[in-house]
CSV table of C-alpha atoms in Angstrom, one decimal:
chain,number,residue,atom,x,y,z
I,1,UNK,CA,-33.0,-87.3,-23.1
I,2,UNK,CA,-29.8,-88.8,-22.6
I,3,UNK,CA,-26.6,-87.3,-24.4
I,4,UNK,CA,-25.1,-89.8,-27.1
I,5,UNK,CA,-21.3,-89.9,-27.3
I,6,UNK,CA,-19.3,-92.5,-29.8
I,7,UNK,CA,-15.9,-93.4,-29.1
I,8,UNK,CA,-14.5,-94.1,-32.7
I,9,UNK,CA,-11.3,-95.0,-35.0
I,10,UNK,CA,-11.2,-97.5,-37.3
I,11,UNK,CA,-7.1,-98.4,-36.3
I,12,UNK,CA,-7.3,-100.2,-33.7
I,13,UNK,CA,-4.9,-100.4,-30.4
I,14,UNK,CA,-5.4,-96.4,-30.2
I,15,UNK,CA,-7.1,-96.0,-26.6
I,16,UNK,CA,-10.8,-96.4,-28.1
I,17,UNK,CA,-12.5,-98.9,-25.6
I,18,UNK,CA,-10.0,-97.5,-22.8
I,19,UNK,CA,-11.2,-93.9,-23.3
I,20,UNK,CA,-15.0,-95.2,-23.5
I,21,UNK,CA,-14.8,-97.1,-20.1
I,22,UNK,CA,-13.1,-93.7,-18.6
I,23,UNK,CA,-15.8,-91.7,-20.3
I,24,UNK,CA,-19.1,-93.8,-18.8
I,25,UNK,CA,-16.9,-94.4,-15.2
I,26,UNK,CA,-15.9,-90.6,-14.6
I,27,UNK,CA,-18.9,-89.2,-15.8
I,28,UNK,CA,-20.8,-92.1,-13.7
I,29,UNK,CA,-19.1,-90.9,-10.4
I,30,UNK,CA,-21.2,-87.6,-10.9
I,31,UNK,CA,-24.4,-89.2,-9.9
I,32,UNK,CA,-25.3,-89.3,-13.4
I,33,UNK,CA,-27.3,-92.2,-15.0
I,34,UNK,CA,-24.7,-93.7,-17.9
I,35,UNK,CA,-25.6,-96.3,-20.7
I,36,UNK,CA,-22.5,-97.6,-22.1
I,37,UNK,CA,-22.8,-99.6,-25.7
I,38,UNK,CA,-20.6,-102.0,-26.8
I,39,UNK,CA,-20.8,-102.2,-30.6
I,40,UNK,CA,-16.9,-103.8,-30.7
I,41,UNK,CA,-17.0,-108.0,-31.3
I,42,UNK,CA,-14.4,-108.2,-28.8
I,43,UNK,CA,-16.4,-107.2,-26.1
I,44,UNK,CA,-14.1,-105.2,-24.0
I,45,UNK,CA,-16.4,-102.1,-22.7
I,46,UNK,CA,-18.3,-104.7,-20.4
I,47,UNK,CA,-15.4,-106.1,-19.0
I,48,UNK,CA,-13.9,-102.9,-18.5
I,49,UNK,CA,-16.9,-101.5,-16.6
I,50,UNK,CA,-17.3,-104.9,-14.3
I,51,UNK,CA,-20.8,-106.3,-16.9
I,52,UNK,CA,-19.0,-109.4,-16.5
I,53,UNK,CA,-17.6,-112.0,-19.3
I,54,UNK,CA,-21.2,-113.8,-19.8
I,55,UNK,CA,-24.5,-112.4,-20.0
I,56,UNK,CA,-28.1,-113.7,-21.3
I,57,UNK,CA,-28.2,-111.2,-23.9
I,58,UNK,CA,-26.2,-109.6,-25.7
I,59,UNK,CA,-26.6,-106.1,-28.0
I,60,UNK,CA,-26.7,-108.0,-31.0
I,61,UNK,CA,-30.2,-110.1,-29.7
I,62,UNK,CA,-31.4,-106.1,-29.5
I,63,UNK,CA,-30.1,-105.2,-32.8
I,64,UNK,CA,-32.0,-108.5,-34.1
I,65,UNK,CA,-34.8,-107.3,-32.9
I,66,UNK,CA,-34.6,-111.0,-30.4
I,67,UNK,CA,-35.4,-109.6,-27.5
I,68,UNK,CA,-36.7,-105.8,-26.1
I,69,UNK,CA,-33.7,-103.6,-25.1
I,70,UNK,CA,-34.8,-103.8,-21.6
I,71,UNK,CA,-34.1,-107.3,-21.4
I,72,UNK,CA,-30.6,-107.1,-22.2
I,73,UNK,CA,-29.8,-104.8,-19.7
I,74,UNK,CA,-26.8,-105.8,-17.4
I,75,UNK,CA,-26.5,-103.6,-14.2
I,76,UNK,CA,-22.6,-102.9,-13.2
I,77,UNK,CA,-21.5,-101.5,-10.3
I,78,UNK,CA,-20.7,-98.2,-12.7
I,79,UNK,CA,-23.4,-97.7,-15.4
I,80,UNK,CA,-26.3,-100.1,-17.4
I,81,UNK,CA,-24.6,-101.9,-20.4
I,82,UNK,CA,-25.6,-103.4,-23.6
I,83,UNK,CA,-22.8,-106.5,-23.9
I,84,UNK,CA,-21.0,-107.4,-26.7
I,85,UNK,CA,-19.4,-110.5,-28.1
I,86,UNK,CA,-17.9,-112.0,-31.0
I,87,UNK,CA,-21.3,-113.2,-32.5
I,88,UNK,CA,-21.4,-109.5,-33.6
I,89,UNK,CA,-18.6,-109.6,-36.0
I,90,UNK,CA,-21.3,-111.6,-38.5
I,91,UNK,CA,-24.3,-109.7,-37.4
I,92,UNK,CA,-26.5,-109.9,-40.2
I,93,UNK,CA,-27.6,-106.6,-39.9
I,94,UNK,CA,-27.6,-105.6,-43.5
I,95,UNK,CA,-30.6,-108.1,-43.8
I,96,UNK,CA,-32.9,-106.2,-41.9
I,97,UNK,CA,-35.4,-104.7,-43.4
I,98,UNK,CA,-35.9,-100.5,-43.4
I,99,UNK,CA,-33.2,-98.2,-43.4
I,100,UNK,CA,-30.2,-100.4,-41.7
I,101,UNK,CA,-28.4,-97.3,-40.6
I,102,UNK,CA,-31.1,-96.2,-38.1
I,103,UNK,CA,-31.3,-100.2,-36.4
I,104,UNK,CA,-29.4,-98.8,-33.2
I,105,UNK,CA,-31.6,-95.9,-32.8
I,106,UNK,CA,-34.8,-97.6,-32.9
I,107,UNK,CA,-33.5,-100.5,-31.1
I,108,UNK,CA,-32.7,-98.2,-27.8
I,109,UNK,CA,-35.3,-95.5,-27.9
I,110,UNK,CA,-37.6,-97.2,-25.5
I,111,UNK,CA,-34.2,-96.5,-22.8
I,112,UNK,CA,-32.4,-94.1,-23.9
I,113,UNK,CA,-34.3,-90.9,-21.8
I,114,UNK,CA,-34.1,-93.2,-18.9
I,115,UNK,CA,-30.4,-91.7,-18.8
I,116,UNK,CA,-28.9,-88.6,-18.6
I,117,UNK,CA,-25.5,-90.1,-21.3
I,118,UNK,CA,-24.6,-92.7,-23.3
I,119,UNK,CA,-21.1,-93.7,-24.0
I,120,UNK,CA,-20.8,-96.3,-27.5
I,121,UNK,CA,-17.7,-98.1,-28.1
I,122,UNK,CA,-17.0,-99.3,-31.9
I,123,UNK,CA,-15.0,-101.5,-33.6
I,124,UNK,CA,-12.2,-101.2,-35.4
I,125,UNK,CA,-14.1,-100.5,-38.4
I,126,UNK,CA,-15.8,-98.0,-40.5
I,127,UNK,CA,-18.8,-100.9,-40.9
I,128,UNK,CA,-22.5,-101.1,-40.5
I,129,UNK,CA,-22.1,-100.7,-37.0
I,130,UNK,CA,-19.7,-97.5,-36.4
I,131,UNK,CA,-22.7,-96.0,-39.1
I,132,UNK,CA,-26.0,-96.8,-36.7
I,133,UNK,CA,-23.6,-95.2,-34.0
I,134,UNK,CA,-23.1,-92.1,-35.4
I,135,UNK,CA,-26.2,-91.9,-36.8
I,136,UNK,CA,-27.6,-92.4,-33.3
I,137,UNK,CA,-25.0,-89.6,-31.4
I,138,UNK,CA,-24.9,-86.4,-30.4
I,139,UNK,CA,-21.1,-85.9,-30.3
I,140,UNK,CA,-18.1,-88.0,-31.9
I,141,UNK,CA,-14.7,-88.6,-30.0
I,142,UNK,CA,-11.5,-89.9,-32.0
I,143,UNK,CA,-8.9,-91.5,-30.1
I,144,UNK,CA,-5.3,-91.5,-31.8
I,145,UNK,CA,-2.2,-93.5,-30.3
I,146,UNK,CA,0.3,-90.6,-31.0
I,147,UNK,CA,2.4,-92.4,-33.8
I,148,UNK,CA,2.6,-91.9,-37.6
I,149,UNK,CA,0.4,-95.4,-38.1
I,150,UNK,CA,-2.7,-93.9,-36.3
I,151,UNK,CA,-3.0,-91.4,-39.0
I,152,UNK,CA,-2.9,-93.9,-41.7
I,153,UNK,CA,-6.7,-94.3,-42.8
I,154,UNK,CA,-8.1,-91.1,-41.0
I,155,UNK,CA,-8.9,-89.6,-45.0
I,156,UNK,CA,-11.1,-92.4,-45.1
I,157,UNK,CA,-13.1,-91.6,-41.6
I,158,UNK,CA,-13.2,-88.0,-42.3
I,159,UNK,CA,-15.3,-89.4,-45.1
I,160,UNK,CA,-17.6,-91.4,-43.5
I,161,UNK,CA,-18.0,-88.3,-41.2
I,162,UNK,CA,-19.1,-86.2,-43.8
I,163,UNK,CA,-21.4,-88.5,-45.3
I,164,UNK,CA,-23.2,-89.6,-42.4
I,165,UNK,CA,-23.7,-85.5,-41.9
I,166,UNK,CA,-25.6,-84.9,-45.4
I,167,UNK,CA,-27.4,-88.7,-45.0
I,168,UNK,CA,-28.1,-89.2,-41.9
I,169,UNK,CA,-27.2,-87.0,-38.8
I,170,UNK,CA,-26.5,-83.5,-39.5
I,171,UNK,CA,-26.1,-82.4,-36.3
I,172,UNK,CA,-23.3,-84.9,-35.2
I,173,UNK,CA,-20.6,-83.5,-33.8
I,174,UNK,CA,-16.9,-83.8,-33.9
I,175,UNK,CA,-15.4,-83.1,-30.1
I,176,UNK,CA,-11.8,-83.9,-31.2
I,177,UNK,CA,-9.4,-86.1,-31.7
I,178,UNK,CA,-7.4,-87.5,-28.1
I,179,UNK,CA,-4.1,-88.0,-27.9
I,180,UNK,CA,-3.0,-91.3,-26.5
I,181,UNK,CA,0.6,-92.4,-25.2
I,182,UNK,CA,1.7,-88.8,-25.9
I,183,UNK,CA,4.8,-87.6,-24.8
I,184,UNK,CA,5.6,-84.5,-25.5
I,185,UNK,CA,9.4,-84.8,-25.2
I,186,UNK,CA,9.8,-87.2,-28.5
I,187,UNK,CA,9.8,-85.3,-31.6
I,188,UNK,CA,7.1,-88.4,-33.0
I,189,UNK,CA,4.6,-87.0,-30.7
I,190,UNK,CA,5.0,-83.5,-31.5
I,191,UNK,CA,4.7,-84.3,-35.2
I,192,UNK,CA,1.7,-86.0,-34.7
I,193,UNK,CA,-0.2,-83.5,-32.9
I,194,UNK,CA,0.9,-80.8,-35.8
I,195,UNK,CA,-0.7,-83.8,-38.3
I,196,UNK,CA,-3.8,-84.3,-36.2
I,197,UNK,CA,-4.1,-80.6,-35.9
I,198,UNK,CA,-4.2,-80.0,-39.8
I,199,UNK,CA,-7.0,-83.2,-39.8
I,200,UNK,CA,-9.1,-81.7,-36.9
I,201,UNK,CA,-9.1,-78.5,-39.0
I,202,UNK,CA,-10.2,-80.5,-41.7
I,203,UNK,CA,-13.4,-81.8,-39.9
I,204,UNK,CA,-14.1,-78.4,-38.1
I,205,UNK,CA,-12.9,-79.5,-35.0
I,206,UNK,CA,-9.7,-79.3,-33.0
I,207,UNK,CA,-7.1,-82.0,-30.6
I,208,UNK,CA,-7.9,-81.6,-27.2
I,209,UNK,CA,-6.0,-79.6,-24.8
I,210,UNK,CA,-5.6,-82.8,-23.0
I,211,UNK,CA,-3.1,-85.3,-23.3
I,212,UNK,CA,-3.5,-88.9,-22.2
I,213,UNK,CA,0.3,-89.9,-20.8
I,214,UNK,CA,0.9,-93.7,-20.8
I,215,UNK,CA,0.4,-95.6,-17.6
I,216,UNK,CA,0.4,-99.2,-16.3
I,217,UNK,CA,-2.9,-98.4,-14.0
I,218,UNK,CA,-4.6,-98.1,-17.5
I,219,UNK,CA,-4.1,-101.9,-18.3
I,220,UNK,CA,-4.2,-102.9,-15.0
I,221,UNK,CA,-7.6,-101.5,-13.6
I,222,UNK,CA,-9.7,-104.1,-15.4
I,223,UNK,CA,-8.1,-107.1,-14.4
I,224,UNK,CA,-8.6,-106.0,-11.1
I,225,UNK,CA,-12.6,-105.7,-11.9
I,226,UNK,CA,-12.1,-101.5,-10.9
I,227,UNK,CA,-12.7,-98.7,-13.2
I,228,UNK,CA,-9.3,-96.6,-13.6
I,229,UNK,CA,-10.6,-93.8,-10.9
I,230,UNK,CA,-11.2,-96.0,-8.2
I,231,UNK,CA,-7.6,-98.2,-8.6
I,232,UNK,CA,-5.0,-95.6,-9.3
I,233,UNK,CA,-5.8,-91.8,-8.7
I,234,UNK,CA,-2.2,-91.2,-8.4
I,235,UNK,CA,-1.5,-92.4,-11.8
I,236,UNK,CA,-0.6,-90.1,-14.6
I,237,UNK,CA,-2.7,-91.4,-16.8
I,238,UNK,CA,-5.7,-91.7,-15.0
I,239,UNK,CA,-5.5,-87.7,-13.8
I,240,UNK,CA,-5.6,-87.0,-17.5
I,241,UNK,CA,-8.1,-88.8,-18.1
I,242,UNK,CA,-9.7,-87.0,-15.3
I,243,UNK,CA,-8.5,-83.9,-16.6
I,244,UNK,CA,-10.0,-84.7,-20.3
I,245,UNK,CA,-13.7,-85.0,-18.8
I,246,UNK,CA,-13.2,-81.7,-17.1
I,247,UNK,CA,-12.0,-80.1,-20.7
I,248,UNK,CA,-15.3,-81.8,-22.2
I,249,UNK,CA,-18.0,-81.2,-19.3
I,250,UNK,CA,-19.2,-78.1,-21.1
I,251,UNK,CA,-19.4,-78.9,-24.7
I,252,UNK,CA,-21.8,-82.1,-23.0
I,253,UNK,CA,-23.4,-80.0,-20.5
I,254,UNK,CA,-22.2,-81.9,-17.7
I,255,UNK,CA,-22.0,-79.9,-14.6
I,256,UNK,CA,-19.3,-80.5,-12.4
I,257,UNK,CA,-20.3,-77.9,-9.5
I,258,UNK,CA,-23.1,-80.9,-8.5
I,259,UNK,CA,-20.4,-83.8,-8.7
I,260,UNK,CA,-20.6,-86.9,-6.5
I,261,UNK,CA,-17.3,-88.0,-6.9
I,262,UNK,CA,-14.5,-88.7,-4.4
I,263,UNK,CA,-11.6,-87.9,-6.6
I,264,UNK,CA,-11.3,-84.5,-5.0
I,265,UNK,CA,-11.9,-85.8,-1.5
């Protein structure tokens, strides 16, 4: 049964869909099977991971209950994807009948062993939709731009976390919270990470050893239809981000002694 991980903060502009597409594409390039979700209107995961700007189906038609999951299906060149587009910022989901919170989980359990992971990108929100998520994962990743305005709101998510433990998933976990744009020569970085450290305590979970540098190849890499890996190696960014799956791979159980990739090569 495939591993579930959300990719979640309800600021956006931190490095959530980024840090998805690196997640599904680097864990991808081990030969394992990835699903990546996109529960975020704007639609940004499947361009990211080459699903293209139109599809038949979307994730909302599976939400619906429109069409089986397996229809919706688009093939990339790096992983399966359930598409996304702006149709799902006025989904209608709280119409459904039956406990809303579960719609994702039922909607994809006809898939989901079919994979080894699955990587879900949320919006910029702690609606409807960032709730099926977590109440359909295994393990939570927060992404935080490192400046004083990504803090703002996190009370509220640490919230959300804890109620979707006693409702709904008790066994979600918290990985940590990733540091994006960090620079650990300005003093605004270094206060942030001492903030984020006191929040992480907070939730019973920690920042992540790793770092996520800024980087042009970051912004670039979709444009030119390429996950990050494969256009810019040598970028600093992009060797964190290789560095942050390596800090994860045992808390996900993914073994990197069987990896397919090239990075190394």
């Amino acid at each position: 049964m495939a591993i579930i991980i959300t990719v979640s903060n309800q600021k956006g502009g931190v490095g959530k869909t980024t840090t998805s597409a690196a997640l599904a594409s680097g864990i991808a390039m081990t030969g394992r099977k990835v699903l990546g979700i996109d529960l975020d209107p704007q639609g940004n995961l499947g361009f990211c991971l080459g699903g293209g700007t139109e599809s038949r189906y979307t994730v909302l038609d599976v939400l619906n209950g429109s069409v089986p999951v397996q229809e919706a299906l688009v093939e990339s060149d790096t992983c399966d994807l359930l598409v996304s587009d702006i149709s799902l910022s006025s989904n209608g989901l709280e119409n459904i009948p039956g406990r809303r919170e579960y719609i994702l989980k039922k909607a994809i359990a006809p898939i989901i062993d079919q994979y080894d992971y699955a990587i879900i990108d949320t919006p910029p929100a702690l609606n409807l939709l960032t709730v099926n998520a977590y109440a359909a994962s295994d393990h939570l990743i927060i992404p935080m731009a490192s400046d004083i305005l990504s803090l703002v709101g996190l009370a509220q998510l640490k919230e959300t976390i804890e109620s979707v433990r006693s409702t709904l998933n008790p066994n979600l976990n918290v990985l940590g919270i990733l540091l994006n744009r960090f620079s650990s020569r300005t003093h605004l970085s270094r206060d942030v990470l001492d903030m984020a450290n006191q929040l992480a305590d907070q939730i019973g979970s920690k920042v992540f050893e790793t770092k996520i540098r800024s980087g042009v190849a970051i912004a670039e890499a979709p444009a030119h239809g390429e996950s990050i890996f494969t256009y810019n190696l040598r970028s600093r960014a992009v060797l964190d981000y290789l560095e942050f799956i390596r800090e994860i791979a045992p808390a996900i159980q993914l073994d990197l002694n069987n990896k397919e990739e090239t990075n190394n090569g």
